[in-house]
C-alpha cells in the first residue's frame, strides 16, 4: 500500500513538473512579459497546494499549467516578411513612434499623416528605411482616404495589406461637459470615430483578401468614465464597441479585430499652451451669459490645470503600447483588447464591476483638487436658492 502511495505521489509530482517546464519553454519564445493574471494564478495554485490535499492541489496545479501552455501556444509571433501595414496619425506622438518601430521590425509601413509637408512627415522620410511611405491622409477627408487607398494598392499590387492601425485622434480641451462647445464635440467624433470608420470601410477589402488584422486605438477614457473628458471619452467608447461588432462580423473572413485602451501616455494629443489659450478664448466667447456667471472666469481658466496634471502623470515611455500593437498584428492568436499603461486595466475593471458610488469616490480621490470650484457653488446663498 505504501509503495502504491509512493508511486502515485511521484506521478502527481512528475506531471506538473513536466507541464511547468513546458510552459517556461513556451514563455521564452514569447516577446511579451508574463501577464499579471498568470502571476496571480501561479500564486493561487501555490496557496491551494498548501491548503488542499496533495492530490487535489497537484491536480489543480496541473490544470493551471495546461491552461497557461494553451495560452502561450497562441502568443508566438508570425514572421514579419515585410508585411504591409497602414498607420494613421503618423505626424507626431504615438503614431509617429509606431511608424518608426514597425519600420525597424521590418514591416512595410504606410504612414498616414495630416500634413505630408510637415516636420513629422519629414522626419519619417529622413530616419526610416525605404520600406516606409508617407501618405497625405486627413481621416476626416474622404477624398484623401480614397487617394491613399489607390496609392497603397498601386504600391503593393498583389502583395496585400496585412494590417490597418487606426491611431489618429484628437483630445480637445478637457473641461466640464457643459462648457465644451458643440464644435469640439463634433470634431472629436469626426476624427476619433467617423475617421476610424471611414478608413476601416475603405481598406477592409484589402484586409479581407489577406485575412489580416484591424487594430483600433481607443483609450482608457473609452472604458472608464473620467471627469473633463465628455467630448473625448464617448468617441473612444464608440471605437471600442465598433471594434467589438466588427470582430464578430469579420471572423468569417479570417480577419482579426483588436482594440487598444492605453492608460496615460504623453503623446502630444493634449496640445500646446498656445492651443489651450485659443480654446479658452473660444469657450468664453461662446458660453451663454448665465452659464459663464455660474461657473466664473477663474474656474474656466483654471481648467488648464487638468492638462498640466495629466501631462505630469503621463508616461513618456511608449514601449508598452508599441509592444502590444506589435503583438496584436503579429501573434497567432491576438487578444481582443489590450490595456497598456499603469493601472489602465484596473480602472476599467473598477468602472465595470464596482458600484457607481464607490467608483465615483475613487475617481474623485485620484483626480484630486485641481482648481477652484464654480463661482455659484462658492456663494453661501446658492444652495439655499436651490432647496
Coordinates of C-alpha atoms in Angstrom, one line a residue:
X1 CA 0.0 0.0 0.0
X2 CA 2.8 2.4 0.9
X3 CA 4.6 1.5 -2.3
X4 CA 1.5 2.4 -4.3
X5 CA 1.1 5.7 -2.5
X6 CA 4.7 6.5 -3.1
X7 CA 4.4 5.8 -6.8
X8 CA 1.2 7.8 -7.1
X9 CA 2.9 10.7 -5.3
X10 CA 5.8 10.6 -7.7
X11 CA 3.4 10.5 -10.7
X12 CA 1.5 13.5 -9.3
X13 CA 4.7 15.4 -8.9
X14 CA 6.1 14.5 -12.3
X15 CA 3.1 15.6 -14.3
X16 CA 3.0 19.2 -13.1
X17 CA 6.8 19.4 -13.3
X18 CA 6.8 18.4 -16.9
X19 CA 3.9 20.8 -17.6
X20 CA 5.6 23.7 -15.8
X21 CA 8.8 23.1 -17.7
X22 CA 6.9 23.1 -21.0
X23 CA 5.2 26.4 -20.0
X24 CA 8.5 28.0 -19.2
X25 CA 9.9 26.9 -22.6
X26 CA 6.9 28.4 -24.3
X27 CA 7.3 31.6 -22.3
X28 CA 10.9 32.1 -23.5
X29 CA 9.5 32.2 -27.1
X30 CA 7.0 34.9 -26.2
X31 CA 8.2 38.5 -26.6
X32 CA 5.8 39.9 -24.1
X33 CA 6.2 39.9 -20.3
X34 CA 4.3 37.5 -18.2
X35 CA 0.7 38.8 -17.8
X36 CA -0.4 39.7 -14.3
X37 CA -3.2 37.2 -14.3
X38 CA -0.7 34.4 -14.9
X39 CA 1.3 35.5 -11.8
X40 CA -1.9 35.7 -9.8
X41 CA -2.9 32.2 -11.0
X42 CA 0.5 30.8 -10.0
X43 CA 0.2 32.3 -6.6
X44 CA -3.3 30.9 -6.1
X45 CA -2.1 27.5 -7.1
X46 CA 0.7 27.7 -4.5
X47 CA -1.8 28.6 -1.8
X48 CA -4.1 25.7 -2.9
X49 CA -1.1 23.3 -2.7
X50 CA -0.7 24.3 0.9
X51 CA -4.4 24.2 1.8
X52 CA -5.8 21.3 -0.2
X53 CA -4.8 17.7 0.0
X54 CA -1.7 16.9 -2.0
X55 CA -3.7 15.0 -4.7
X56 CA -6.2 17.8 -5.4
X57 CA -3.6 20.5 -5.1
X58 CA -1.5 18.9 -7.7
X59 CA -4.5 18.3 -10.0
X60 CA -5.3 22.0 -9.8
X61 CA -1.7 22.9 -10.4
X62 CA -1.5 20.6 -13.5
X63 CA -4.7 22.1 -14.9
X64 CA -3.3 25.6 -14.4
X65 CA -0.1 24.6 -16.2
X66 CA -2.2 23.2 -19.1
X67 CA -4.2 26.4 -19.4
X68 CA -1.0 28.5 -19.4
X69 CA 0.5 26.3 -22.0
X70 CA -2.6 26.6 -24.2
X71 CA -2.5 30.4 -23.7
X72 CA 1.2 30.7 -24.6
X73 CA 0.8 28.5 -27.7
X74 CA -1.0 31.3 -29.4
X75 CA 1.4 34.0 -28.4
X76 CA 4.2 33.1 -30.8
X77 CA 4.7 35.8 -33.4
X78 CA 4.3 35.2 -37.1
X79 CA 7.3 36.2 -39.3
X80 CA 7.3 39.8 -40.4
X81 CA 8.3 39.0 -44.1
X82 CA 7.9 42.7 -44.9
X83 CA 4.2 42.5 -44.2
X84 CA 2.5 45.8 -45.1
X85 CA 0.7 47.9 -42.5
X86 CA -1.1 51.2 -42.6
X87 CA -0.9 53.6 -39.6
X88 CA -3.0 56.8 -39.3
X89 CA -1.9 59.8 -37.3
X90 CA 1.8 59.4 -38.1
X91 CA 2.7 63.0 -37.8
X92 CA 3.6 63.0 -34.1
X93 CA 3.2 61.2 -30.7
X94 CA 2.3 57.6 -30.6
X95 CA 1.6 57.2 -34.3
X96 CA 4.9 58.7 -35.2
X97 CA 6.9 56.4 -32.9
X98 CA 4.8 53.4 -34.0
X99 CA 5.7 54.0 -37.7
X100 CA 9.4 54.1 -36.7
X101 CA 9.0 51.0 -34.5
X102 CA 7.3 48.9 -37.2
X103 CA 9.8 50.0 -39.8
X104 CA 12.7 48.8 -37.6
X105 CA 11.0 45.5 -37.2
X106 CA 10.9 45.0 -41.0
X107 CA 7.3 45.9 -41.8
X108 CA 6.4 47.8 -45.0
X109 CA 4.8 50.9 -43.4
X110 CA 2.3 53.3 -44.9
X111 CA 2.3 56.3 -42.6
X112 CA -0.9 58.4 -43.0
X113 CA -0.2 62.0 -41.9
X114 CA -2.3 65.1 -41.6
X115 CA 0.4 67.2 -43.3
X116 CA 2.8 65.4 -45.7
X117 CA 5.0 68.5 -45.8
X118 CA 5.2 68.9 -42.0
X119 CA 8.1 68.2 -39.7
X120 CA 6.8 64.9 -38.6
X121 CA 6.5 63.5 -42.2
X122 CA 9.9 64.9 -43.0
X123 CA 11.5 63.1 -40.0
X124 CA 9.9 59.8 -41.0
X125 CA 11.3 60.2 -44.5
X126 CA 14.8 61.0 -43.1
X127 CA 15.1 58.4 -40.4
X128 CA 13.2 55.4 -41.7
X129 CA 14.0 52.9 -44.4
X130 CA 12.8 52.9 -48.0
X131 CA 10.0 50.5 -46.9
X132 CA 8.2 53.4 -45.3
X133 CA 5.9 55.6 -47.4
X134 CA 4.3 58.8 -46.2
X135 CA 0.7 59.3 -47.3
X136 CA -1.3 62.6 -47.1
X137 CA -4.4 61.4 -45.2
X138 CA -6.7 63.6 -43.1
X139 CA -9.1 61.0 -41.7
X140 CA -12.0 63.4 -41.9
X141 CA -11.4 63.9 -45.7
X142 CA -12.9 61.0 -47.8
X143 CA -11.1 62.2 -50.9
X144 CA -7.7 61.9 -49.3
X145 CA -8.6 58.5 -47.8
X146 CA -9.5 57.2 -51.2
X147 CA -6.4 58.7 -52.8
X148 CA -4.3 57.0 -50.1
X149 CA -6.1 53.7 -50.8
X150 CA -5.2 54.0 -54.5
X151 CA -1.6 54.6 -53.7
X152 CA -1.4 51.6 -51.3
X153 CA -2.9 49.3 -54.0
X154 CA -0.6 50.6 -56.7
X155 CA 2.5 50.1 -54.4
X156 CA 1.6 46.7 -53.1
X157 CA 0.0 45.3 -56.3
X158 CA -0.5 41.6 -55.4
X159 CA 1.3 41.6 -52.1
X160 CA -1.7 42.5 -50.0
X161 CA -2.2 44.8 -46.9
X162 CA -1.7 42.9 -43.7
X163 CA -2.9 45.4 -41.1
X164 CA -4.7 48.7 -40.6
X165 CA -3.9 50.6 -37.4
X166 CA -6.4 53.4 -36.7
X167 CA -4.4 55.7 -34.4
X168 CA -5.4 59.3 -35.4
X169 CA -7.2 61.2 -32.7
X170 CA -7.8 64.5 -31.0
X171 CA -8.5 65.3 -27.4
X172 CA -10.0 68.8 -27.5
X173 CA -9.9 71.0 -24.4
X174 CA -10.8 68.9 -21.3
X175 CA -13.2 70.7 -19.1
X176 CA -16.8 70.3 -17.7
X177 CA -19.1 68.9 -20.4
X178 CA -21.4 71.9 -20.1
X179 CA -18.6 74.2 -21.0
X180 CA -17.3 72.4 -24.1
X181 CA -18.6 74.0 -27.3
X182 CA -20.6 71.8 -29.7
X183 CA -18.0 72.3 -32.3
X184 CA -15.5 70.4 -30.1
X185 CA -17.9 67.5 -29.6
X186 CA -18.4 67.3 -33.4
X187 CA -14.7 67.5 -34.1
X188 CA -13.8 64.7 -31.6
X189 CA -16.5 62.5 -33.1
X190 CA -15.4 63.3 -36.7
X191 CA -11.8 62.5 -36.1
X192 CA -11.8 59.8 -33.4
X193 CA -14.9 57.8 -34.5
X194 CA -16.1 58.7 -38.0
X195 CA -12.5 58.9 -39.2
X196 CA -11.8 55.4 -37.9
X197 CA -15.0 54.1 -39.6
X198 CA -14.2 55.8 -42.9
X199 CA -10.6 54.4 -43.0
X200 CA -11.8 51.0 -42.0
X201 CA -14.5 50.7 -44.6
X202 CA -12.1 51.9 -47.3
X203 CA -9.4 49.4 -46.6
X204 CA -11.4 46.4 -45.4
X205 CA -11.4 44.8 -48.9
X206 CA -7.6 44.5 -48.7
X207 CA -7.7 43.1 -45.2
X208 CA -10.3 40.5 -46.2
X209 CA -8.1 39.3 -49.0
X210 CA -5.1 39.0 -46.8
X211 CA -7.1 37.7 -43.8
X212 CA -5.1 40.3 -41.8
X213 CA -5.6 42.5 -38.7
X214 CA -7.6 45.6 -37.9
X215 CA -6.3 47.4 -34.8
X216 CA -8.2 50.4 -33.5
X217 CA -6.7 52.6 -30.8
X218 CA -9.3 53.5 -28.2
X219 CA -8.4 54.8 -24.7
X220 CA -8.9 54.1 -21.0
X221 CA -11.3 57.1 -21.3
X222 CA -13.5 54.9 -23.5
X223 CA -13.7 52.1 -20.9
X224 CA -13.9 54.1 -17.7
X225 CA -15.8 57.4 -17.3
X226 CA -13.4 60.3 -16.4
X227 CA -14.3 63.9 -15.5
X228 CA -13.4 66.6 -18.0
X229 CA -13.5 64.1 -21.0
X230 CA -17.1 64.5 -22.0
X231 CA -16.2 65.2 -25.7
X232 CA -13.4 62.7 -25.9
X233 CA -14.4 59.6 -23.8
X234 CA -17.7 58.8 -25.7
X235 CA -15.9 58.8 -29.0
X236 CA -13.3 56.3 -27.7
X237 CA -16.1 54.2 -26.2
X238 CA -17.7 54.2 -29.7
X239 CA -14.4 53.0 -31.2
X240 CA -14.3 50.1 -28.7
X241 CA -17.9 49.0 -29.5
X242 CA -17.3 49.4 -33.2
X243 CA -14.3 47.1 -32.9
X244 CA -16.2 44.5 -31.0
X245 CA -19.0 44.4 -33.5
X246 CA -16.6 44.1 -36.4
X247 CA -14.8 41.3 -34.6
X248 CA -18.0 39.3 -34.7
X249 CA -18.7 40.2 -38.3
X250 CA -15.2 39.7 -39.8
X251 CA -14.4 36.5 -38.1
X252 CA -15.9 34.6 -41.0
X253 CA -13.5 36.3 -43.4
X254 CA -10.5 35.4 -41.2
X255 CA -9.8 39.0 -40.2
X256 CA -8.9 39.5 -36.5
X257 CA -10.1 42.8 -35.0
X258 CA -8.4 44.3 -31.9
X259 CA -8.7 47.5 -29.9
X260 CA -6.2 49.1 -27.6
X261 CA -7.2 51.1 -24.5
X262 CA -3.9 52.8 -23.3
X263 CA -3.6 54.5 -20.0
X264 CA -1.8 57.8 -19.5
X265 CA 0.9 58.4 -22.1
X266 CA 2.4 61.8 -23.1
X267 CA 1.6 61.6 -26.8
X268 CA 1.1 65.3 -27.5
X269 CA -2.6 64.8 -28.0
X270 CA -3.3 67.4 -25.3
X271 CA -1.8 70.2 -27.5
X272 CA 0.3 73.2 -26.6
X273 CA -0.1 76.2 -24.4
X274 CA -0.9 78.4 -27.4
X275 CA -3.7 76.0 -28.4
X276 CA -5.0 75.9 -24.9
X277 CA -5.3 79.7 -24.9
X278 CA -7.2 79.7 -28.2
X279 CA -9.6 77.1 -26.8
X280 CA -10.1 79.0 -23.6
X281 CA -11.0 82.1 -25.6
X282 CA -13.3 80.1 -27.7
X283 CA -15.1 78.8 -24.7
X284 CA -15.5 82.2 -23.1
X285 CA -16.8 83.7 -26.3
X286 CA -19.5 81.0 -26.9
X287 CA -20.8 80.4 -23.4
X288 CA -24.2 81.8 -22.6
X289 CA -24.0 84.6 -20.1
X290 CA -25.9 82.7 -17.4
X291 CA -23.6 79.7 -17.6
X292 CA -20.4 81.9 -17.6
X293 CA -21.7 83.7 -14.5
X294 CA -22.4 80.4 -12.7
X295 CA -19.0 78.9 -13.4
X296 CA -17.0 82.1 -13.3
X297 CA -14.0 83.0 -15.4
X298 CA -11.5 81.9 -12.7
X299 CA -12.9 78.4 -12.8
X300 CA -12.9 78.2 -16.6
X301 CA -9.3 79.5 -16.9
X302 CA -8.2 77.0 -14.2
X303 CA -9.2 74.1 -16.4
X304 CA -5.8 74.0 -18.0
X305 CA -4.6 72.8 -14.6
X306 CA -6.1 69.4 -15.6
X307 CA -3.9 69.4 -18.7
X308 CA -0.9 70.0 -16.5
X309 CA -2.0 67.2 -14.2
X310 CA -2.5 64.6 -16.9
X311 CA 0.8 65.5 -18.5
X312 CA 2.7 65.3 -15.2
X313 CA 1.3 61.8 -14.6
X314 CA 1.6 60.5 -18.1
X315 CA 4.4 58.2 -19.1
X316 CA 6.9 59.2 -21.9
X317 CA 7.8 55.6 -22.5
X318 CA 5.6 54.3 -25.3
X319 CA 7.1 50.8 -25.3
X320 CA 4.1 49.1 -23.6
X321 CA 1.8 50.4 -26.3
X322 CA 4.2 49.6 -29.1
X323 CA 4.7 46.1 -27.9
X324 CA 1.0 45.5 -27.5
X325 CA 0.3 46.7 -31.1
X326 CA 3.1 44.6 -32.4
X327 CA 1.6 41.6 -30.6
X328 CA -1.9 42.5 -32.0
X329 CA -0.7 42.4 -35.6
X330 CA 1.8 39.6 -35.3
X331 CA 0.6 37.0 -32.8
X332 CA -1.1 33.8 -34.0
X333 CA -3.9 34.5 -31.5
X334 CA -4.1 38.2 -30.5
X335 CA -6.2 39.3 -27.6
X336 CA -9.5 41.1 -28.3
X337 CA -8.3 44.1 -26.4
X338 CA -5.1 45.4 -24.7
X339 CA -4.7 47.9 -21.8
X340 CA -1.1 49.1 -21.8
X341 CA -0.1 51.6 -19.2
X342 CA -0.1 52.0 -15.4
X343 CA -3.4 50.9 -13.8
X344 CA -5.3 51.1 -17.1
X345 CA -6.9 47.7 -16.7
X346 CA -7.6 48.3 -13.0
X347 CA -9.7 51.4 -13.7
X348 CA -11.6 49.7 -16.5
X349 CA -12.4 46.8 -14.0
X350 CA -13.4 49.4 -11.4
X351 CA -15.8 51.0 -13.8
X352 CA -17.3 47.7 -14.9
X353 CA -17.7 46.0 -11.5
X354 CA -17.8 48.5 -8.7
X355 CA -21.0 50.3 -7.5
X356 CA -21.2 53.7 -9.1
X357 CA -20.8 55.5 -5.7
X358 CA -17.6 53.7 -4.9
X359 CA -16.2 54.3 -8.4
X360 CA -17.1 58.0 -8.2
X361 CA -15.3 58.3 -4.9
X362 CA -12.2 56.6 -6.1
X363 CA -12.2 58.7 -9.3
X364 CA -12.5 62.0 -7.3
X365 CA -9.7 60.9 -4.9
X366 CA -7.5 60.1 -7.9
X367 CA -8.2 63.4 -9.6
X368 CA -7.6 65.5 -6.5
X369 CA -8.2 69.2 -6.2
X370 CA -7.1 70.9 -9.5
X371 CA -8.6 74.3 -9.1
X372 CA -11.4 76.5 -7.6
X373 CA -15.0 75.4 -7.5
X374 CA -17.5 77.1 -9.8
X375 CA -18.3 80.6 -8.7
X376 CA -22.0 79.9 -7.9
X377 CA -21.2 77.0 -5.7
X378 CA -18.8 79.1 -3.6
X379 CA -21.6 81.6 -2.8
X380 CA -23.3 80.8 0.5
X381 CA -26.8 81.6 -0.7
X382 CA -26.7 79.4 -3.8
X383 CA -27.6 76.1 -2.1
X384 CA -30.4 77.8 -0.2
X385 CA -31.9 79.1 -3.5
X386 CA -31.8 75.6 -5.0
X387 CA -33.5 74.0 -2.0

